[in-house]
Amino acid sequence: MWGRAALVICLVAACGGGATVVAPSSGPEAAGDGGAASGPVDAAPPEKPFAGSALEATQLIGAAVDAKSSEVQKCVEDYRQRKNLPRQRVEVSLGIDQEGRLLGATLKKAKPDPTLSECIQKALAGAPFPRSHSGVISVTKIYEEIEQ
């Protein structure tokens, strides 16, 4: 059984002059469901929440990823098993555009792993990432084993 994974969120707004905001992902955050969509039933996706600031975007993105944490953790565990790195710290960088679409998921500071990237993208499909005026937002999630 894998230990608890520690998660850290780091936000870099492409249009924000390189400002970095770090927010711990411990504790419940407001999930970004925002209520029922009021549109026609014909395949219109639910409206995404709007983030008015970089901090709010960080919180909403963190909550959206945390809501799918078990699926993402399975991807990380599979990666560790395939690479024979059972306790390796894994840093995953996610790109979210200003419309709240996941652009991609890549390993940070490691060789690209298309299998891991595809798995994480599938795990986060449909996550309610926020819209914002911040341009492309890069969020890094860190998965590491904590000894108890």
Coordinates of C-alpha atoms in Angstrom, one line a residue, residues 8-95:
V8 CA 1.9 21.2 -3.4
I9 CA 0.5 23.6 -5.9
C10 CA 2.6 26.2 -7.6
L11 CA 1.0 28.7 -10.0
V12 CA 2.7 30.7 -12.7
A13 CA 0.6 33.0 -14.8
A14 CA 2.1 33.5 -18.2
C15 CA 0.7 37.1 -18.4
G16 CA 1.4 37.9 -14.8
G17 CA 5.1 38.9 -15.1
G18 CA 6.3 35.6 -13.7
A19 CA 4.7 35.9 -10.3
T20 CA 4.6 32.6 -8.4
V21 CA 1.9 31.8 -5.8
V22 CA 2.3 28.7 -3.6
A23 CA -0.8 27.4 -1.9
P24 CA -0.8 24.2 0.2
S25 CA -3.4 21.7 -0.9
S26 CA -4.3 20.4 2.5
G27 CA -7.7 21.0 3.8
P28 CA -11.0 21.1 2.0
E29 CA -11.3 23.7 -0.7
A30 CA -14.5 24.9 -2.3
A31 CA -15.2 22.6 -5.2
G32 CA -15.8 24.4 -8.4
D33 CA -19.2 23.0 -9.3
G34 CA -21.0 26.3 -8.9
G35 CA -24.5 25.0 -9.4
A36 CA -26.6 23.7 -12.2
A37 CA -26.0 24.7 -15.8
S38 CA -28.9 26.6 -17.3
G39 CA -28.6 25.6 -20.9
P40 CA -30.1 23.3 -23.4
V41 CA -29.7 19.6 -22.8
D42 CA -27.9 19.1 -26.2
A43 CA -24.2 18.2 -25.2
A44 CA -23.4 21.7 -23.8
P45 CA -20.7 21.2 -21.1
P46 CA -21.5 22.7 -17.7
E47 CA -20.3 26.3 -17.3
K48 CA -16.8 26.5 -15.7
P49 CA -16.2 28.7 -12.7
F50 CA -14.5 32.1 -13.2
A51 CA -11.4 32.9 -11.2
G52 CA -11.1 36.6 -10.5
S53 CA -7.5 36.4 -9.2
A54 CA -4.4 34.2 -9.4
L55 CA -5.0 33.0 -5.9
E56 CA -8.6 32.1 -6.6
A57 CA -7.5 30.3 -9.8
T58 CA -4.9 28.3 -7.8
Q59 CA -7.6 27.3 -5.3
L60 CA -10.1 26.2 -7.9
I61 CA -7.5 24.3 -9.9
G62 CA -6.2 22.6 -6.8
A63 CA -9.7 21.6 -5.8
A64 CA -10.4 20.3 -9.3
V65 CA -7.2 18.2 -9.3
D66 CA -7.8 17.0 -5.7
A67 CA -11.3 15.9 -6.6
K68 CA -9.7 13.5 -9.1
S69 CA -6.7 12.7 -6.9
S70 CA -7.3 8.9 -6.7
E71 CA -7.3 8.6 -10.5
V72 CA -4.1 10.8 -10.8
Q73 CA -2.4 8.8 -8.0
K74 CA -3.0 5.6 -10.0
C75 CA -1.2 7.2 -12.9
V76 CA 1.7 8.1 -10.7
E77 CA 1.9 4.7 -9.1
D78 CA 1.8 3.1 -12.5
Y79 CA 4.7 5.4 -13.7
R80 CA 6.7 4.5 -10.6
Q81 CA 6.2 0.8 -11.1
R82 CA 7.0 0.9 -14.9
K83 CA 10.2 2.9 -14.1
N84 CA 11.1 0.9 -11.0
L85 CA 11.1 4.0 -8.9
P86 CA 8.8 2.9 -6.0
R87 CA 9.3 6.0 -3.8
Q88 CA 10.5 8.5 -6.3
R89 CA 9.2 12.1 -5.9
V90 CA 7.1 12.9 -9.0
E91 CA 6.5 16.5 -10.1
V92 CA 3.7 16.9 -12.7
S93 CA 3.2 20.2 -14.5
L94 CA -0.3 20.9 -15.8
G95 CA -1.2 23.7 -18.3

